mmCIF file of C-alpha atoms and ligand atoms in Angstrom:
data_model
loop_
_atom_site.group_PDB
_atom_site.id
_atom_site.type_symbol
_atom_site.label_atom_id
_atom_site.label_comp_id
_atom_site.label_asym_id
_atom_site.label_seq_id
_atom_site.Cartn_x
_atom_site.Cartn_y
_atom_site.Cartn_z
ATOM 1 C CA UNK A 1195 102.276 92.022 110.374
ATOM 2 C CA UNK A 1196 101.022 94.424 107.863
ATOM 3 C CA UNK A 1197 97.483 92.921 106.117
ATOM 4 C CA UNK A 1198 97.660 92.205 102.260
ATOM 5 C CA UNK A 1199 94.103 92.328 100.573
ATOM 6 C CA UNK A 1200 93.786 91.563 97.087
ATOM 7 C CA UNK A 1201 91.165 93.213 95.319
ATOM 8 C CA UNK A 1202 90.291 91.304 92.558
ATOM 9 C CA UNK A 1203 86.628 92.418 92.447
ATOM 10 C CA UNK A 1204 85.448 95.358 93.683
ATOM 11 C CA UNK A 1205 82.162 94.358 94.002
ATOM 12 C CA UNK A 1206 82.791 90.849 95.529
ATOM 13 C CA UNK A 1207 85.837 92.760 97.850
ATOM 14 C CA UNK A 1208 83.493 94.387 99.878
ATOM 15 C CA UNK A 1209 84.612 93.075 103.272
ATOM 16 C CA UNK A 1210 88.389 93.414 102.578
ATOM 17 C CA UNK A 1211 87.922 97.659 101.776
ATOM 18 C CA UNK A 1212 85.418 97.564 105.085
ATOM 19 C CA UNK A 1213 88.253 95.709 106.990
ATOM 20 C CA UNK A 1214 90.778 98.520 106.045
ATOM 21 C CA UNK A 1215 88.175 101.431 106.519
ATOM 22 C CA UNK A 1216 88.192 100.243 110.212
ATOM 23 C CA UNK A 1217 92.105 100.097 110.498
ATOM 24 C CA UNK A 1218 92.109 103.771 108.812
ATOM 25 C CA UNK A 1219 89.214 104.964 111.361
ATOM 26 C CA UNK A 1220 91.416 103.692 114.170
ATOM 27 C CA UNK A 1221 94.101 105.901 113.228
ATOM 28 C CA UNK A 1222 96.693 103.105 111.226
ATOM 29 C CA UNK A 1223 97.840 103.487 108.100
ATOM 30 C CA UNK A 1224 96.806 101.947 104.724
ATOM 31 C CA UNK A 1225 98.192 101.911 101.589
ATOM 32 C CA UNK A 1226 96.032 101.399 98.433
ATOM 33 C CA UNK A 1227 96.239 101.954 94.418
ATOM 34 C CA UNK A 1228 95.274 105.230 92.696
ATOM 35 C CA UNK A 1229 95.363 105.775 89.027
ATOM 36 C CA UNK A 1230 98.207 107.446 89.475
ATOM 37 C CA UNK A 1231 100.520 105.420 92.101
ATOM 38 C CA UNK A 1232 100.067 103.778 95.635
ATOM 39 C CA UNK A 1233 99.115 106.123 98.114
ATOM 40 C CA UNK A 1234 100.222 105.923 101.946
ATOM 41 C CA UNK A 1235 96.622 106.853 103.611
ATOM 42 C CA UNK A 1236 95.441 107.710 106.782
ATOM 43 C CA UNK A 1237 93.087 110.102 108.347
ATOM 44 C CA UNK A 1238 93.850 113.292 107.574
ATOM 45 C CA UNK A 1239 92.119 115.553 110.511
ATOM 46 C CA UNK A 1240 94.103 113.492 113.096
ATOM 47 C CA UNK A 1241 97.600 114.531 114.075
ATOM 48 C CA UNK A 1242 98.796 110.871 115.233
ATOM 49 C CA UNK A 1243 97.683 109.358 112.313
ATOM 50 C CA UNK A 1244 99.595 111.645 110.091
ATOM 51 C CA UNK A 1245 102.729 111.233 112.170
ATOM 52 C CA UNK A 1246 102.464 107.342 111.331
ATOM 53 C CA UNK A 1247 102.763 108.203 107.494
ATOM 54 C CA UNK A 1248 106.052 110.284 108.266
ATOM 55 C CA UNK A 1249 107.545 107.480 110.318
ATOM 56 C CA UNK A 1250 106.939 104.886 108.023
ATOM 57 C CA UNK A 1251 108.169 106.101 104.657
ATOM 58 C CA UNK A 1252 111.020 108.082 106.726
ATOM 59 C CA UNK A 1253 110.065 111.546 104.891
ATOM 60 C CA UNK A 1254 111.219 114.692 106.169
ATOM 61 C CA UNK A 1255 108.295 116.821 108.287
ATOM 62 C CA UNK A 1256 108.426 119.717 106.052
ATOM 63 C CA UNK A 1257 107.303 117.987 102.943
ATOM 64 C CA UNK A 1258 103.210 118.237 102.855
ATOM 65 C CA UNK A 1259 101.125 115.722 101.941
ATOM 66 C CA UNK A 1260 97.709 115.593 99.237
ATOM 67 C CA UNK A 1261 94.662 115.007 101.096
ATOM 68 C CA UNK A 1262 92.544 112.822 98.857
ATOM 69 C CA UNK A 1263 88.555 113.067 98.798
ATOM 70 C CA UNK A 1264 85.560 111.075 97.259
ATOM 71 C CA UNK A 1265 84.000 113.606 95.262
ATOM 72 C CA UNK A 1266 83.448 117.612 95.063
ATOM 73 C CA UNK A 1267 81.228 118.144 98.333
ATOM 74 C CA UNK A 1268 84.137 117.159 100.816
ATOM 75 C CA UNK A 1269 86.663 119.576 98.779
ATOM 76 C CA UNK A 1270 84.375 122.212 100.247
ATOM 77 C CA UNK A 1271 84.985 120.589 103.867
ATOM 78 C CA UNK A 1272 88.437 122.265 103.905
ATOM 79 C CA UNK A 1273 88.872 125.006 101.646
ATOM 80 C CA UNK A 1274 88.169 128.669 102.610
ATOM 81 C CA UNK A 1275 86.650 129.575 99.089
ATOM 82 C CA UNK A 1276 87.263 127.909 95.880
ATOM 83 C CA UNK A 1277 88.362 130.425 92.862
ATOM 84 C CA UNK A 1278 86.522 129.762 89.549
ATOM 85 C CA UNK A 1279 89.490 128.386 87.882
ATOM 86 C CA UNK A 1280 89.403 125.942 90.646
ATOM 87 C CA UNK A 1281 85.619 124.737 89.684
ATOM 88 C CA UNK A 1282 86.201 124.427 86.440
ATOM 89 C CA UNK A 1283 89.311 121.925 86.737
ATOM 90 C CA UNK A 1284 87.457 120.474 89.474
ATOM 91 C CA UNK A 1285 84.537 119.934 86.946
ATOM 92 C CA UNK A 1286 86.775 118.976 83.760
ATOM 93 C CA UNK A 1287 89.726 116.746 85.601
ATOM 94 C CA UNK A 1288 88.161 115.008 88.915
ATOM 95 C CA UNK A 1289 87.724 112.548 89.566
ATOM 96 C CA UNK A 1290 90.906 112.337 88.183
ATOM 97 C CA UNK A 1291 95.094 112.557 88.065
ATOM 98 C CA UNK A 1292 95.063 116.816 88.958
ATOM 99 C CA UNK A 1293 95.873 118.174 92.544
ATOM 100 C CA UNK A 1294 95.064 121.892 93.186
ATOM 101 C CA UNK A 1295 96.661 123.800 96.065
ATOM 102 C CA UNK A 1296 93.788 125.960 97.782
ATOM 103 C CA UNK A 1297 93.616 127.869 100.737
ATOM 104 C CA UNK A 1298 92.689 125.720 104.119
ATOM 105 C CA UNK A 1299 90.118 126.765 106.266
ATOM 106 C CA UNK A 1300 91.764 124.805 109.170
ATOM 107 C CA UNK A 1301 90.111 121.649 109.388
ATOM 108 C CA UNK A 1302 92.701 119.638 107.824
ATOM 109 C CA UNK A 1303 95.698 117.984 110.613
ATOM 110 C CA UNK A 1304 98.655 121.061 110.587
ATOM 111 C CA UNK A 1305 101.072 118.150 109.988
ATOM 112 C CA UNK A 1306 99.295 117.065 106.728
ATOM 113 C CA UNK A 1307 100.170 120.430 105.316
ATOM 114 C CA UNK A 1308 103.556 121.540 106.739
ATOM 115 C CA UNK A 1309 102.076 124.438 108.784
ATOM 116 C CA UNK A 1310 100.681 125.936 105.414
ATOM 117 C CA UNK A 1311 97.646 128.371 105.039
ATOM 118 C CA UNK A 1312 97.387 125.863 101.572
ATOM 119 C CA UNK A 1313 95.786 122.442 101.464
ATOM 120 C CA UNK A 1314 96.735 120.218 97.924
ATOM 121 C CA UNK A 1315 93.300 118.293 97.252
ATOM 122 C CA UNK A 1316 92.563 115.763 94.929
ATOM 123 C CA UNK A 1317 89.725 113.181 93.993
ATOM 124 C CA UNK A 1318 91.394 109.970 93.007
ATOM 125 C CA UNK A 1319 90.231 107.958 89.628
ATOM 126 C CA UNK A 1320 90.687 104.583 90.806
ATOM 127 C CA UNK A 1321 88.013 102.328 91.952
ATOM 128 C CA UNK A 1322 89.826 100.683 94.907
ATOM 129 C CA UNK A 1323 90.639 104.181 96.339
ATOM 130 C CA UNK A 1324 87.082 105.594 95.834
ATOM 131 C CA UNK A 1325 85.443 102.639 97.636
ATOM 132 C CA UNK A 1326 88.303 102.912 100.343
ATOM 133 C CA UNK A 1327 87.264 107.038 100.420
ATOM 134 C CA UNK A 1328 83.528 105.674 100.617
ATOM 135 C CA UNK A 1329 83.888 103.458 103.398
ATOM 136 C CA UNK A 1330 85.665 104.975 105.927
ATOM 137 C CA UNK A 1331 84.033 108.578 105.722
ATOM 138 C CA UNK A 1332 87.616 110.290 105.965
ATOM 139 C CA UNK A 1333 89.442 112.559 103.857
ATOM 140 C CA UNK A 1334 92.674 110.636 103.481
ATOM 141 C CA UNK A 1335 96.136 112.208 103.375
ATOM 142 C CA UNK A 1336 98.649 110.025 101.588
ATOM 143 C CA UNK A 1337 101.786 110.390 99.828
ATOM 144 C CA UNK A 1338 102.762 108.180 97.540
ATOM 145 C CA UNK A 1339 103.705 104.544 99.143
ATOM 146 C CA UNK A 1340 107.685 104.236 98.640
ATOM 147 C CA UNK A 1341 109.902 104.458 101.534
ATOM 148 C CA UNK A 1342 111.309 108.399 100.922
ATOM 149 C CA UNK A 1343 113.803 108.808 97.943
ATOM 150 C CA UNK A 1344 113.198 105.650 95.581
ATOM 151 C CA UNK A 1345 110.638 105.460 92.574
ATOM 152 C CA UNK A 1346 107.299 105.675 93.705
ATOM 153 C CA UNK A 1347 105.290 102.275 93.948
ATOM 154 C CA UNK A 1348 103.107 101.356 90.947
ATOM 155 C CA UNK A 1349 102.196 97.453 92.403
ATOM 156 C CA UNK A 1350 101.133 96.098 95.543
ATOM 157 C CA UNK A 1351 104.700 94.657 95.390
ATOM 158 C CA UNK A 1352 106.316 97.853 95.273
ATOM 159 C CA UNK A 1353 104.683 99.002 98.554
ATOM 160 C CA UNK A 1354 105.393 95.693 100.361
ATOM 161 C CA UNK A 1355 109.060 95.498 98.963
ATOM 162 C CA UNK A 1356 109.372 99.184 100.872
ATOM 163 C CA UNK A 1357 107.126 98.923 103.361
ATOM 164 C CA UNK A 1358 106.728 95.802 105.035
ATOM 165 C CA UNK A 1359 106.129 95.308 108.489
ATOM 166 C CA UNK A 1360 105.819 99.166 108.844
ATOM 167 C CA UNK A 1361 102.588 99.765 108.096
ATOM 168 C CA UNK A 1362 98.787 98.292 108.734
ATOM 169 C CA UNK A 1363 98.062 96.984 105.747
ATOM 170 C CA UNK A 1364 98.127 97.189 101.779
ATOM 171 C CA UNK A 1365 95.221 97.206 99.395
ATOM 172 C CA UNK A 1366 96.304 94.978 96.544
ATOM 173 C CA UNK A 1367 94.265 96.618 93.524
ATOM 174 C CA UNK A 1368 97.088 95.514 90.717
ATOM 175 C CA UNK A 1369 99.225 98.106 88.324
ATOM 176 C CA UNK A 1370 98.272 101.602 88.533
ATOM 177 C CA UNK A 1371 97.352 103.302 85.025
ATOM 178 C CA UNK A 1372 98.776 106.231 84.764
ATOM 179 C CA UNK A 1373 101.969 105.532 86.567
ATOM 180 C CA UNK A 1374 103.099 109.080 87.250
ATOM 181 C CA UNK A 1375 101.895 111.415 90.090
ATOM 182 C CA UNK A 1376 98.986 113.887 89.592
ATOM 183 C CA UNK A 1377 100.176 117.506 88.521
ATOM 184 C CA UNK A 1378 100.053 119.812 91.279
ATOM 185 C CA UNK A 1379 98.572 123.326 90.354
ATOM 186 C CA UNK A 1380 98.398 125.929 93.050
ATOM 187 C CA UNK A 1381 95.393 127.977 92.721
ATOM 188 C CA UNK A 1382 95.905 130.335 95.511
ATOM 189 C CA UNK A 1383 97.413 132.916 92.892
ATOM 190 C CA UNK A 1384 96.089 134.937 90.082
ATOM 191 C CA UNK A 1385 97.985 132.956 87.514
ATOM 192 C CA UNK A 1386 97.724 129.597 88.697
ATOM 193 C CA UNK A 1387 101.282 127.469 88.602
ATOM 194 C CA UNK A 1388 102.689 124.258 87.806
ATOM 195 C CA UNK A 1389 104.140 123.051 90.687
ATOM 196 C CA UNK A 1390 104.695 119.740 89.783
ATOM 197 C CA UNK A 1391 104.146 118.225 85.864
ATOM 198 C CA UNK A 1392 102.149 114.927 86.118
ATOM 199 C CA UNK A 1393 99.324 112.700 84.753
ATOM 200 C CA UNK A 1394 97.442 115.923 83.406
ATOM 201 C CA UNK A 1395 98.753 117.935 80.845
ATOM 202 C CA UNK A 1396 99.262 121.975 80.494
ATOM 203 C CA UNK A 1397 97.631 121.812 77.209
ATOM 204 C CA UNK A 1398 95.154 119.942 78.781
ATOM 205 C CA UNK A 1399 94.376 122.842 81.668
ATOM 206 C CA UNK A 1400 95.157 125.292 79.613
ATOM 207 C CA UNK A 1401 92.203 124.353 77.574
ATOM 208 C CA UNK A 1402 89.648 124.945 79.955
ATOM 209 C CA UNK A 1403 91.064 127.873 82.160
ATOM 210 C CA UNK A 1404 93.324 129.729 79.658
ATOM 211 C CA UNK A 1405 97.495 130.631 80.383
ATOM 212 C CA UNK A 1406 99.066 128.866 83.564
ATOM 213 C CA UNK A 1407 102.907 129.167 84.836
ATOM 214 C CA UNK A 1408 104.987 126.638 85.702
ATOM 215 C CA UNK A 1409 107.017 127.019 88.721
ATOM 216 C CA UNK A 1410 110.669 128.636 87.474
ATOM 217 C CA UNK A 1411 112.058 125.572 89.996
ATOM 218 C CA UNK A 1412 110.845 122.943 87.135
ATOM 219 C CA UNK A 1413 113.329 124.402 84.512
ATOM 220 C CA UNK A 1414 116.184 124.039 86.656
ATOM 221 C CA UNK A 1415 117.777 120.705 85.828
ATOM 222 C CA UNK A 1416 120.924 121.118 86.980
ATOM 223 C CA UNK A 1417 123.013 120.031 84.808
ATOM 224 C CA UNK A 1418 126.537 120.335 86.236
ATOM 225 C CA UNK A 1419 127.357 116.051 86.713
ATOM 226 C CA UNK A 1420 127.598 115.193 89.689
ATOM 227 C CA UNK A 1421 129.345 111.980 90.889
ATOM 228 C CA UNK A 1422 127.934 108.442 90.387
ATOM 229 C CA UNK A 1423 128.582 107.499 94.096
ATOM 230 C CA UNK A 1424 126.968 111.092 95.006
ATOM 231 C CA UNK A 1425 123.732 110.767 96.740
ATOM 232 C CA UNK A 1426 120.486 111.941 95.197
ATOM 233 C CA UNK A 1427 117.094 111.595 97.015
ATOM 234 C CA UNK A 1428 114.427 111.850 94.244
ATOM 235 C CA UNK A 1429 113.055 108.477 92.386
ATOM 236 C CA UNK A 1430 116.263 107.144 93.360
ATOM 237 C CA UNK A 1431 117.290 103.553 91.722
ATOM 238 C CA UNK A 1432 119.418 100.577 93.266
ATOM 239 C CA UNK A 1433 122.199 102.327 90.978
ATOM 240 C CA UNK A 1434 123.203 105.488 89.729
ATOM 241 C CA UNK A 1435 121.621 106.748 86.925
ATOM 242 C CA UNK A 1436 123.107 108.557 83.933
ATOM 243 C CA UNK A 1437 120.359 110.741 81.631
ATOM 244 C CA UNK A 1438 121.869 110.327 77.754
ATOM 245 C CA UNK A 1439 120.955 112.734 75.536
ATOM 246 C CA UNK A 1440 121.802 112.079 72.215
ATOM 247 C CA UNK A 1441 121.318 109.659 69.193
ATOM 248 C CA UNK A 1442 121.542 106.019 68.851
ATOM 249 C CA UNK A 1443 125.416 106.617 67.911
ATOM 250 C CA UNK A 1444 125.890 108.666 70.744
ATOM 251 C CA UNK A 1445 124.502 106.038 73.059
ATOM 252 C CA UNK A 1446 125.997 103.559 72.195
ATOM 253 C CA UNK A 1447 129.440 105.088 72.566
ATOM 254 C CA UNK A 1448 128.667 105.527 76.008
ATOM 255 C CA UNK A 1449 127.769 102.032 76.718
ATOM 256 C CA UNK A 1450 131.233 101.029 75.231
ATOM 257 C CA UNK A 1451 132.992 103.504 76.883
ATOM 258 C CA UNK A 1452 131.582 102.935 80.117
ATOM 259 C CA UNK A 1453 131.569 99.344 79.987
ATOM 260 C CA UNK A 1454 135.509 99.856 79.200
ATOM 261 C CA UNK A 1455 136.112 101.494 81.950
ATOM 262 C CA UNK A 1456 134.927 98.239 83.859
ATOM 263 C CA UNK A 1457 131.358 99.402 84.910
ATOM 264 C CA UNK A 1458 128.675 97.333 84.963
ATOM 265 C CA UNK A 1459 126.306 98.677 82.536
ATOM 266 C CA UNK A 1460 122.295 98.759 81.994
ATOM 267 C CA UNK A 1461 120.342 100.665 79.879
ATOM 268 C CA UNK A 1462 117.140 101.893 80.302
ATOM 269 C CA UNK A 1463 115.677 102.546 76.563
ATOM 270 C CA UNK A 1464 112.267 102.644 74.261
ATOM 271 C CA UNK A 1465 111.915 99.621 72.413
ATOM 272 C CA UNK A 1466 112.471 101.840 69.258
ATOM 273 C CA UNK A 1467 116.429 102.824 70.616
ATOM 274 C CA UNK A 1468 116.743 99.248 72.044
ATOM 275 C CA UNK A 1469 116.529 98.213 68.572
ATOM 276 C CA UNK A 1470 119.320 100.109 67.336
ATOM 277 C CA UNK A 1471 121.747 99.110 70.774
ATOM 278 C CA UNK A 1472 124.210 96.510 70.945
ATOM 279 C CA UNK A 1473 124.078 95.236 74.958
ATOM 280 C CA UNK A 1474 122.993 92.463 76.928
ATOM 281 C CA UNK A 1475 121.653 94.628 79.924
ATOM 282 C CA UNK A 1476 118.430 96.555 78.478
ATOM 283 C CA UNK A 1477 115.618 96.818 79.738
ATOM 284 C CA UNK A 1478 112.221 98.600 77.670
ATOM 285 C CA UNK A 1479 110.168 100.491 79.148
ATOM 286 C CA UNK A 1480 107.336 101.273 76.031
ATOM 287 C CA UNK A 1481 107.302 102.513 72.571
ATOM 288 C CA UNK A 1482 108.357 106.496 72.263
ATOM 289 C CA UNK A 1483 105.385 106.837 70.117
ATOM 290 C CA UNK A 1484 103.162 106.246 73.104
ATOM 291 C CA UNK A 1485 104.499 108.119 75.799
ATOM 292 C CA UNK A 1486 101.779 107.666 78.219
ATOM 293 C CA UNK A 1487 103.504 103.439 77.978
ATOM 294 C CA UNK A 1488 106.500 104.791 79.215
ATOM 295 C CA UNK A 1489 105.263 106.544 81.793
ATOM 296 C CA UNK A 1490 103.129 103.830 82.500
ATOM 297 C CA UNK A 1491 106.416 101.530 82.640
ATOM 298 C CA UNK A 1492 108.941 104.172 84.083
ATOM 299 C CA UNK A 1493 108.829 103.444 87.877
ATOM 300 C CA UNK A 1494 108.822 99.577 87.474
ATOM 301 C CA UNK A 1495 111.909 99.825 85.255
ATOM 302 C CA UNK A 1496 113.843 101.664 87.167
ATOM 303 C CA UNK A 1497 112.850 99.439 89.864
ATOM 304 C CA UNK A 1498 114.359 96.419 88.215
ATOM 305 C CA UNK A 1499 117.678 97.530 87.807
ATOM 306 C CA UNK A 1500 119.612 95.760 90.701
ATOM 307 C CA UNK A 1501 123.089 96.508 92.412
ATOM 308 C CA UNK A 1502 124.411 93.186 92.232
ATOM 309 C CA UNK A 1503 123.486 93.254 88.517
ATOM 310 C CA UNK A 1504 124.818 96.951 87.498
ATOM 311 C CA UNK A 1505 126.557 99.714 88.224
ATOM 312 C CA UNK A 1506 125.272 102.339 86.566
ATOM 313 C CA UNK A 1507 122.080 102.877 84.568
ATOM 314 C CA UNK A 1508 122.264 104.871 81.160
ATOM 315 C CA UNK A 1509 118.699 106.328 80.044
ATOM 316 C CA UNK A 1510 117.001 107.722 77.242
ATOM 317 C CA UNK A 1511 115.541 111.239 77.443
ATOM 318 C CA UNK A 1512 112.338 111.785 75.934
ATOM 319 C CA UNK A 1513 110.427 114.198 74.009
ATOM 320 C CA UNK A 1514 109.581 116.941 76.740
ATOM 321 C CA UNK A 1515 106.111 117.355 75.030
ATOM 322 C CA UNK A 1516 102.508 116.426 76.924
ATOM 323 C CA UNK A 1517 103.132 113.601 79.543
ATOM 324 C CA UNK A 1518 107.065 113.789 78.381
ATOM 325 C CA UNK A 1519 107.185 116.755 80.927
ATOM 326 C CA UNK A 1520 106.301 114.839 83.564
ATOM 327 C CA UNK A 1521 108.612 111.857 82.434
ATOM 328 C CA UNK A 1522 111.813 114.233 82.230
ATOM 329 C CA UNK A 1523 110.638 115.673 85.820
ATOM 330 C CA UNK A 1524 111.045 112.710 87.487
ATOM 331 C CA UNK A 1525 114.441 111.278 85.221
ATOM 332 C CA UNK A 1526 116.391 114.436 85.815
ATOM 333 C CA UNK A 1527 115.466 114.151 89.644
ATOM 334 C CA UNK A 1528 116.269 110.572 89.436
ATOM 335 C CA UNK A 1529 119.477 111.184 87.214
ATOM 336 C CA UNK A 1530 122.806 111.822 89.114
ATOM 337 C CA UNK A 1531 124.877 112.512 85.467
ATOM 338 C CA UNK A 1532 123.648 113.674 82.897
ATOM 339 C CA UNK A 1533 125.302 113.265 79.282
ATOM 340 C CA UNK A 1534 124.728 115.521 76.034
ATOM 341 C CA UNK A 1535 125.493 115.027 72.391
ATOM 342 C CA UNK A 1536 127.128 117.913 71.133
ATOM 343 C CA UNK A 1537 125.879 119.381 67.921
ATOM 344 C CA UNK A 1538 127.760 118.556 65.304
ATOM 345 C CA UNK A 1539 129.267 121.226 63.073
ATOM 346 C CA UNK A 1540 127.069 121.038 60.100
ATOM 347 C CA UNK A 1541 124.288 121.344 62.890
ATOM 348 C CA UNK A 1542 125.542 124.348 64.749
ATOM 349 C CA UNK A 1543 126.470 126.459 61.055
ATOM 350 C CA UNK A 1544 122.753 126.066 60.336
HETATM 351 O O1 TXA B 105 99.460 111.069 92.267
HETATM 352 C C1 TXA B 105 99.711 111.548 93.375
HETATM 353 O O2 TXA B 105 99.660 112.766 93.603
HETATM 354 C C2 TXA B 105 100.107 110.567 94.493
HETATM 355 C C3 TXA B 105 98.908 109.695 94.800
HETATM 356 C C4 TXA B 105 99.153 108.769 95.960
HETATM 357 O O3 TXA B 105 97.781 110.487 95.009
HETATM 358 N N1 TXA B 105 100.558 111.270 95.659
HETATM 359 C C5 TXA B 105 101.747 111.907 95.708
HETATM 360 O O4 TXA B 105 102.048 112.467 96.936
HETATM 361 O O5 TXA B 105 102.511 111.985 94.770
HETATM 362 P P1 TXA B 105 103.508 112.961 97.343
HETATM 363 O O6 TXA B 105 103.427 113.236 98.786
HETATM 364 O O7 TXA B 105 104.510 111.976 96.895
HETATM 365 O O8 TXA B 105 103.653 114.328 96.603
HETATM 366 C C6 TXA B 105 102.891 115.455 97.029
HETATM 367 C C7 TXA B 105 103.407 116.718 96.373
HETATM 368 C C8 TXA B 105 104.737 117.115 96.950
HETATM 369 O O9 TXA B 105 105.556 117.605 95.899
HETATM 370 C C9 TXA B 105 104.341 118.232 97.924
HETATM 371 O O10 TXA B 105 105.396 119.115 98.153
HETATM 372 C C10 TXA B 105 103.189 118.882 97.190
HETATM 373 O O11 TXA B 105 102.504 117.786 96.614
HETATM 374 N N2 TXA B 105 102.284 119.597 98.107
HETATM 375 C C11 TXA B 105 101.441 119.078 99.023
HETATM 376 N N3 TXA B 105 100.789 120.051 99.700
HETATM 377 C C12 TXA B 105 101.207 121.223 99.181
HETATM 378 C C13 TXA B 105 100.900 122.592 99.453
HETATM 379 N N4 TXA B 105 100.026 122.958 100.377
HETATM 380 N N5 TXA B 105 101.544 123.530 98.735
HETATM 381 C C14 TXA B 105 102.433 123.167 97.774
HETATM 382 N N6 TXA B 105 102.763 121.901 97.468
HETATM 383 C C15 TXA B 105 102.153 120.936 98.173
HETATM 384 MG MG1 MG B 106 106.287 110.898 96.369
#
């Protein structure tokens, strides 16, 4: 029973965003496209509403959720004060793919942000959202629009495929752009930190406001492999995935060794290391001189990679430089292995 609008005009659409304004204002949930990814909305001053979100994508109470505005005005709605760093990202990134973590001044449902004194806020860049934010007068809170633990959804098909039958309805506003979350910078301290890398750079802040941390968390990538069969809960494919890092050579002996071991194998590659691989089981997901493609493409990809069709997933790590941060954020979380070249001699006498 959950509604499917497609919005193939925003202008012409009107009637389909009014018709999910009203579910929202009657407390269902919605979920609708972002620049970023699909969000999972609903009204974020009312407790039941919030609990609905929970249920449906099965995500664990003490994970807090963005509240989403239409422009700068309502940020003021539920902040206690907002810090001059926080005005001028406001002015340079929002509308836009940036949350900031500021302090609450209540307003905002407690289950929205975990019992926090913080609120994450964020103005979406996506005309389907804004219209949505527009019509039903609400700040909305949603996560992104996966059931909890697989890639988040970058198509109306994604959200359906997970959610289904769980939820009120489903703004169909095609692919999202930027394909990656929104970076989440908390603001509440002096130095404000990186909480999560995403769609905006830290070159990109640290134009406009000068030095920011990243969260010591984010470096941790764990690297100790853990089993394939081991489960992970973070962007989480049909199979498990393997993070390669190494050249062309080096990838390819891991396909062959793999695949002699009797293992079903896919690779997930830029169409530049594709070229180089012998395999029938490869999918692309962009060109490594664009990153912003493969982010674009990362979610889908892993996505398409089926159980029945492998049984394990070896991927390309990319350069961890601009959008590449967020990119190896979300493949190391994904990744339950993870495989390095060794240098080679000549390499490590340098
Ligand atoms: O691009 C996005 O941000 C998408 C679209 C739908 O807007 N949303 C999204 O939401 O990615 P979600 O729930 O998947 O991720 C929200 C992140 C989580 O890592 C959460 O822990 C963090 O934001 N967060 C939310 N409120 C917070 C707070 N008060 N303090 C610290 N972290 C917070
Ligand atoms: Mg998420």
């Amino acid at each position: 029973e959950t509604k499917l609008w497609k919005i193939e005009d925003i202008t012409k659409n009107s009637t389909q965003i009014e018709a999910a304004a009203n579910l929202l204002k009657k407390q269902e949930v919605i979920a609708f496209p972002t620049e970023t990814v699909y969000g999972l909305g609903a009204d974020a001053t009312n407790e039941q509403a919030i609990a609905k979100i929970f249920e449906a994508k099965g995500r664990p109470s003490d994970n807090p959720l963005i509240v989403h505005v239409a422009n700068k005005r309502q940020i003021d709605q539920y902040v206690s004060n907002i810090p001059d760093i926080a005005e001028k990202l406001i002015d340079a990134f929002m509308p836009g793919p940036l949350t900031i973590i500021l302090s609450s001044n209540g307003v905002i449902a407690k289950n929205v942000t975990a019992g926090l004194s913080t609120i994450a806020i964020r103005i979406p860049d996506h005309p389907v959202a804004r219209h949505l934010l527009e019509a039903c007068q609400l700040p909305l809170a949603a996560p992104s629009a996966n059931k909890s633990g697989k890639p988040s959804p970058t198509s109306a098909t994604h959200v359906y495929q997970d959610l289904n039958g769980k939820i009120a309805g489903i703004l169909d506003g095609g692919n999202t752009g930027v394909g990656l979350e929104s970076t989440v910078l908390d603001c509440t301290s002096e130095l404000p930190i990186i909480l999560r890398p995403g769609g905006v750079t830290k070159d990109q802040i640290e134009q406009v406001i000068g030095t920011v941390m990243i969260d010591p968390a984010l470096a941790k990538t764990d690297d100790q492999p853990k089993s394939p069969g081991m489960k992970y809960t973070h962007y989480q494919p049909e199979a498990p995935l393997w993070l390669v890092d190494g050249d062309a050579d080096f990838f390819q002996a891991q396909i062959e060794l793999n695949t002699d071991k009797g293992y079903k194998v896919g690779v997930m590659a830029s169409k530049e290391l594709a070229a180089l691989l012998h395999t029938d089981n490869i999918k692309t997901c962009g060109t490594r001189a664009n990153l912003n493609e493969v982010a674009a493409q990362l979610y889908e990809t892993l996505r398409a990679f089926k159980k029945s069709d492998v049984d394990l997933i070896l991927c390309e790590s990319f350069e961890q430089a601009g959008v590449g941060d967020a990119i190896m954020n979300r493949l190391h979380k994904a990744a339950s292995k993870k495989i390095k070249q060794s240098l080679s001699p000549d390499e490590t006498s340098l």
